[in-house]
GROMACS .gro file of C-alpha atoms in nm:
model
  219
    1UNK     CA    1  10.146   9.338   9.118
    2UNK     CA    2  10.123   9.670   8.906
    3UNK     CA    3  10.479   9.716   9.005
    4UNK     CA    4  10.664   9.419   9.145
    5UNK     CA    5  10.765   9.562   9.523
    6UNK     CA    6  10.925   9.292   9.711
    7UNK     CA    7  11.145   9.216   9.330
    8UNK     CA    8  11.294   9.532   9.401
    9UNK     CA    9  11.043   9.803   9.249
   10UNK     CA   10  11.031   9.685   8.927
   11UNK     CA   11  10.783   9.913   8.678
   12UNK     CA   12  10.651   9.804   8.399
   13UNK     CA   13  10.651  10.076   8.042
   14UNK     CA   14  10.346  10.236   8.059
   15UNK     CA   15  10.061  10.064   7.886
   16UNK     CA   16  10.148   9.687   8.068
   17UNK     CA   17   9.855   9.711   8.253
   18UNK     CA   18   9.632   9.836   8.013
   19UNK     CA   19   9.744   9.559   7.764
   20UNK     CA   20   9.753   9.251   8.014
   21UNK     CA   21   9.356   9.381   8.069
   22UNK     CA   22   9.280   9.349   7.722
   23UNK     CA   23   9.485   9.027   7.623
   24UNK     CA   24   9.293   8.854   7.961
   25UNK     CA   25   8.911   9.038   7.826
   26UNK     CA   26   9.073   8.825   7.480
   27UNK     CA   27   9.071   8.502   7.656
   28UNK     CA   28   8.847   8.549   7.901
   29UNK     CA   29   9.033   8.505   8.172
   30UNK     CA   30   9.009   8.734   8.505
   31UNK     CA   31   9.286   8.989   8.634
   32UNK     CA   32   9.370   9.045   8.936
   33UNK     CA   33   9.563   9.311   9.070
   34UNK     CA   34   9.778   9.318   9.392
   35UNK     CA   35   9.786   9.662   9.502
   36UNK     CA   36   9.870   9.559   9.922
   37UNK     CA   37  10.206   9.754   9.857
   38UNK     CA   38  10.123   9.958   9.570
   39UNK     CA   39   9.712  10.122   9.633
   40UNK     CA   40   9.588  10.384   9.831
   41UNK     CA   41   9.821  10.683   9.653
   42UNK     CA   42  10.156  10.477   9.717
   43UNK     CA   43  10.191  10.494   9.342
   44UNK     CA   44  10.078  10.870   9.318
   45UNK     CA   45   9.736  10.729   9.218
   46UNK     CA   46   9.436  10.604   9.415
   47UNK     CA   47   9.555  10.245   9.268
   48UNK     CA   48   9.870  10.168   9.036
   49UNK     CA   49   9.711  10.026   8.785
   50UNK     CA   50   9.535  10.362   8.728
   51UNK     CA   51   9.851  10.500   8.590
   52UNK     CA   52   9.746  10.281   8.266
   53UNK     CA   53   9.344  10.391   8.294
   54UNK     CA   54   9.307   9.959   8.357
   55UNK     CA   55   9.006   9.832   8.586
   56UNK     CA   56   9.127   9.453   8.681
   57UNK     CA   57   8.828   9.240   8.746
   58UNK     CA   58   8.938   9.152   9.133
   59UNK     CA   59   9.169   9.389   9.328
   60UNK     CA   60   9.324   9.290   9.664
   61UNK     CA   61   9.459   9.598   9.930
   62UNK     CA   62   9.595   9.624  10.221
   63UNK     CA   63   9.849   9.793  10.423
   64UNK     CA   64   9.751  10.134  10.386
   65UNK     CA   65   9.425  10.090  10.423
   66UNK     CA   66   9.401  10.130  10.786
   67UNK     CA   67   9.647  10.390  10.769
   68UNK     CA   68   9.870  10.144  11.032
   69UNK     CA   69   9.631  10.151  11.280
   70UNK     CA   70   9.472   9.828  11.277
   71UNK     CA   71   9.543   9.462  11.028
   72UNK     CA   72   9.268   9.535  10.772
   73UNK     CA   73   9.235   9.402  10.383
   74UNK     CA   74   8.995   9.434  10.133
   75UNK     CA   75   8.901   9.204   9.805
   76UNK     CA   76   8.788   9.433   9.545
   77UNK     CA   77   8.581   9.267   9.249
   78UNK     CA   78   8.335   9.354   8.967
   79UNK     CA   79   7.936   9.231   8.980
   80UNK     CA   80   8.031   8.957   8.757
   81UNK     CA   81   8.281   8.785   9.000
   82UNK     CA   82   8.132   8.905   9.304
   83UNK     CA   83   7.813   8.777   9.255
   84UNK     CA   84   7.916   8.429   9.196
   85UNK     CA   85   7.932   8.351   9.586
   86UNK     CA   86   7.570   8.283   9.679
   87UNK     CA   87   7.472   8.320  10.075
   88UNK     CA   88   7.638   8.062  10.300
   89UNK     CA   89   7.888   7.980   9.999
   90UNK     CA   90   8.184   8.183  10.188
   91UNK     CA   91   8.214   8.289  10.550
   92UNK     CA   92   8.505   8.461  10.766
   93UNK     CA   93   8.487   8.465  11.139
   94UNK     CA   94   8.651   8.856  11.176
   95UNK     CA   95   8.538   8.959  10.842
   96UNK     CA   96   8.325   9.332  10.871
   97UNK     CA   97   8.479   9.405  11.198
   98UNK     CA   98   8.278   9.695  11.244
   99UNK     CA   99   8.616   9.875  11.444
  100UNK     CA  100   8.831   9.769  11.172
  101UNK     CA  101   8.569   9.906  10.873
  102UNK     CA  102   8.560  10.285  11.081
  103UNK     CA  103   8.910  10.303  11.063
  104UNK     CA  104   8.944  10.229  10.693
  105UNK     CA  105   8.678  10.427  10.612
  106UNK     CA  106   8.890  10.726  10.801
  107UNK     CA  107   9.210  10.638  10.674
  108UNK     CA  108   9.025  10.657  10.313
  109UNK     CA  109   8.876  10.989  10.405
  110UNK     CA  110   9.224  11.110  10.485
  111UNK     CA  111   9.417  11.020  10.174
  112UNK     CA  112   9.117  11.210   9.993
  113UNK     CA  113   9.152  11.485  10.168
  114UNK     CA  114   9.476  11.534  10.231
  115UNK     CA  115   9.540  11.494   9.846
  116UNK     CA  116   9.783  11.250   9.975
  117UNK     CA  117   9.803  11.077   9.589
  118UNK     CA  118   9.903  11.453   9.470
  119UNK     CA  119  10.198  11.452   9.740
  120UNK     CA  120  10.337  11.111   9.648
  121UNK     CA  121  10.346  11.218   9.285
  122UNK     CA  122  10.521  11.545   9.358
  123UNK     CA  123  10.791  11.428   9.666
  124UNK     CA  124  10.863  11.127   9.425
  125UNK     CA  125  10.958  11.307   9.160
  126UNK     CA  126  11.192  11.521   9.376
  127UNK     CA  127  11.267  11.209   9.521
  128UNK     CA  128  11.394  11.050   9.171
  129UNK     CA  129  11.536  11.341   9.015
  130UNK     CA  130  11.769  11.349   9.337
  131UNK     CA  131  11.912  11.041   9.350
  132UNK     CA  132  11.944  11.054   8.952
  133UNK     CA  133  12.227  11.291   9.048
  134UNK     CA  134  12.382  11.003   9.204
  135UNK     CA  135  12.397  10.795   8.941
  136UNK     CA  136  12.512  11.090   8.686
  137UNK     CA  137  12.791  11.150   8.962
  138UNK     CA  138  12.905  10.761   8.888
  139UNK     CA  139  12.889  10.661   9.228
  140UNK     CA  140  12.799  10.297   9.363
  141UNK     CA  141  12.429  10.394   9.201
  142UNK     CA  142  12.381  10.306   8.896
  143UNK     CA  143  12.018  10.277   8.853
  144UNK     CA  144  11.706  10.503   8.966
  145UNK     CA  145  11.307  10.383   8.926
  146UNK     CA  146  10.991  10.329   9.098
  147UNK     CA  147  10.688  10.608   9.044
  148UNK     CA  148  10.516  10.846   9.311
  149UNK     CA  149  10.689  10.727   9.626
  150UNK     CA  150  10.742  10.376   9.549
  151UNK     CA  151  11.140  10.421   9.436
  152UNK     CA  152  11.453  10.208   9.444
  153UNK     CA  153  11.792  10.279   9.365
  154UNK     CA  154  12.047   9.973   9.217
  155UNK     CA  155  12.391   9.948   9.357
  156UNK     CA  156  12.716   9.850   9.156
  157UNK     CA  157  12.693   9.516   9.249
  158UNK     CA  158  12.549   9.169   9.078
  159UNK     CA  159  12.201   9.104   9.178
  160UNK     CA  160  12.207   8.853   9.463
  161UNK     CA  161  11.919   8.617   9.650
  162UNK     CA  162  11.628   8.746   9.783
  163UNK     CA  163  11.749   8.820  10.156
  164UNK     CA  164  12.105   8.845  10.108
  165UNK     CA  165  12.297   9.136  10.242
  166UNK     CA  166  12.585   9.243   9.980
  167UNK     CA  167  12.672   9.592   9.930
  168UNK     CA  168  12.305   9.755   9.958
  169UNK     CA  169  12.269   9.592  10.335
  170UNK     CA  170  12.655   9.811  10.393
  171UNK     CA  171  12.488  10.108  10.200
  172UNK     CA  172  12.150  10.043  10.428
  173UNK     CA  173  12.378  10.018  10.788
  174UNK     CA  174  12.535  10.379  10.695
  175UNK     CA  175  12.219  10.527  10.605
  176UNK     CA  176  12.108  10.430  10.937
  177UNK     CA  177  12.376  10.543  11.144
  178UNK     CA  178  12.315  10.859  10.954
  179UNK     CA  179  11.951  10.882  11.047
  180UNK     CA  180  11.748  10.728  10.809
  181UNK     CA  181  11.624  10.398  10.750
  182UNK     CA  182  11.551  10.189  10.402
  183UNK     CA  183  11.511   9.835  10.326
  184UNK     CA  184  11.722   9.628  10.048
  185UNK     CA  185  11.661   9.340   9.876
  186UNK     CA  186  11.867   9.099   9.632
  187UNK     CA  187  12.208   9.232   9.784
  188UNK     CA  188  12.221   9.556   9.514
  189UNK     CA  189  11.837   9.697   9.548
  190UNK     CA  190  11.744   9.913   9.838
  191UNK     CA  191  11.389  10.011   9.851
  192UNK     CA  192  11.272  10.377   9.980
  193UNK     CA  193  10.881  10.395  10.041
  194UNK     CA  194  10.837  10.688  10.253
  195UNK     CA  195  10.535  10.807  10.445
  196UNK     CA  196  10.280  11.000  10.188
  197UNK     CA  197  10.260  11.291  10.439
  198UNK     CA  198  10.618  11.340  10.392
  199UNK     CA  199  10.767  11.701  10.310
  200UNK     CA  200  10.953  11.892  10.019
  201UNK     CA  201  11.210  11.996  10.310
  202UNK     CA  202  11.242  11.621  10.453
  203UNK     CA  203  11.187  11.451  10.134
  204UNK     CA  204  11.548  11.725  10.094
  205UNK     CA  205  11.729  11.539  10.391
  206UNK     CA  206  11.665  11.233  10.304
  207UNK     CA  207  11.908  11.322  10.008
  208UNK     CA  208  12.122  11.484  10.172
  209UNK     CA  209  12.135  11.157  10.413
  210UNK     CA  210  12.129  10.957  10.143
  211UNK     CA  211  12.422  11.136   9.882
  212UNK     CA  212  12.636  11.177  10.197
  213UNK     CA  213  12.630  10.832  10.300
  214UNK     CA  214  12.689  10.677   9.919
  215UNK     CA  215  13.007  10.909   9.952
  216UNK     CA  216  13.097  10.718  10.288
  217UNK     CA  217  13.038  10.381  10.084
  218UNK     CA  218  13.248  10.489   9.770
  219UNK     CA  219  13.528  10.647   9.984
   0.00000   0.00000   0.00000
C-alpha cells in the first residue's frame, strides 16, 4: 500500500515510492501497488503512488471504483506482465460484467469531472491543519497525518491490537453521539476518510464535532 490504511494511515516521506520502484527495476523484481483504499483521488491524486511520479508494474483498485454502487475491482498491469497470460491461461466466471464495467466507467467519468482529486487535496488540508490545532492545544491528540482525505489523528494512549477499543473507540462513541462517525484502529488511531464530494463548510463541522467532542474526552 502507498500509504498503509488499515495500520492506521501510515505515510511514507515523500520519495518511498519512487525509490522502492527503482530498487525493484535494480533487481528485477515487479511492484505492485495496492491502491483499493488509497486510488481514485482518495489520496488527492488519481493514484497515491503518483504523489512520488512512480508507475508500479501491477496496480490493484477497488472501492471507489464503482463509486459504491456495485462490488467492482480492477488489476492494473504493464504489457510486459500482462501479456504473459496467453488465451485460456486465466478465466473468471463474473469477470467484464458488462453492468459492473458502465458503472466504473461513470464513476471514473465523475471523479474527472468533478475534479474530485483537486477537492480531496484542498478539504484535506483544511482537514489537517484543523485538527493540528488539537494537538498544539495538548489535548488527548497528539499526532496528525494522512494526505488529501486519507487522515488520522493519534490519541494519548499506547498503541494497542488491531481491533481493540481503548481510548480512540471512547473518543469514536462521543463523536457519534455528536453526529459524526469515524473508525479507529489499534486502540489510539482513529481514521477519518470522508466522502471526496465533501464541503469547505462541512469539512468545518466536522471540526467543530470533532474539537468539541476531544474536550468532552479530556474533561
Amino acid at each position: 500500500e502507498p500509504i498503509q490504511g488499515e495500520a492506521g494511515v501510515v505515510v511514507p516521506d515523500d520519495g518511498y515510492m519512487k525509490k522502492a520502484k527503482e530498487l525493484c527495476e535494480k533487481y528485477n523484481v515487479l511492484l505492485i501497488a495496492d491502491e483499493v483504499q488509497t486510488g481514485l483521488g482518495r489520496t488527492g491524486y488519481e493514484l497515491a503512488v503518483h504523489h512520488d511520479q512512480c508507475k508500479p508494474d501491477m496496480v490493484v483498485l477497488g472501492k471507489a471504483l464503482s463509486g459504491g454502487v456495485l462490488p467492482v475491482s480492477a488489476v492494473l498491469a504493464t504489457d510486459e506482465v500482462m501479456l504473459q497470460l496467453k488465451p485460456g491461461e486465466h478465466g473468471s466466471t463474473y469477470g467484464g460484467n458488462p453492468l459492473a464495467c458502465k458503472v466504473a466507467t461513470a464513476a471514473l467519468e465523475i471523479l474527472r469531472d468533478e475534479k474530485l482529486s483537486e477537492n480531496a487535496q484542498a478539504r484535506g488540508e483544511q482537514l489537517r491543519n484543523g485538527l493540528q490545532k488539537l494537538v498544539d492545544d495538548n489535548s488527548s491528540v497528539v499526532k496528525v497525518r494522512g494526505r488529501g482525505l486519507l487522515n488520522a489523528i493519534v490519541i494519548d494512549q499506547p498503541k494497542m491490537g488491531y481491533g481493540a477499543a481503548g481510548k480512540a473507540m471512547e473518543l469514536c462513541t462521543i463523536m457519534m453521539e455528536n453526529g459524526l462517525l469515524a473508525k479507529p484502529t489499534h486502540g489510539n488511531i482513529i481514521r477519518f476518510a470522508p466522502p471526496l464530494t465533501i464541503t469547505e463548510q462541512e469539512t468545518d463541522e466536522c471540526l467543530d464535532i470533532i474539537a468539541s467532542s476531544v474536550k468532552e474526552l479530556d474533561s
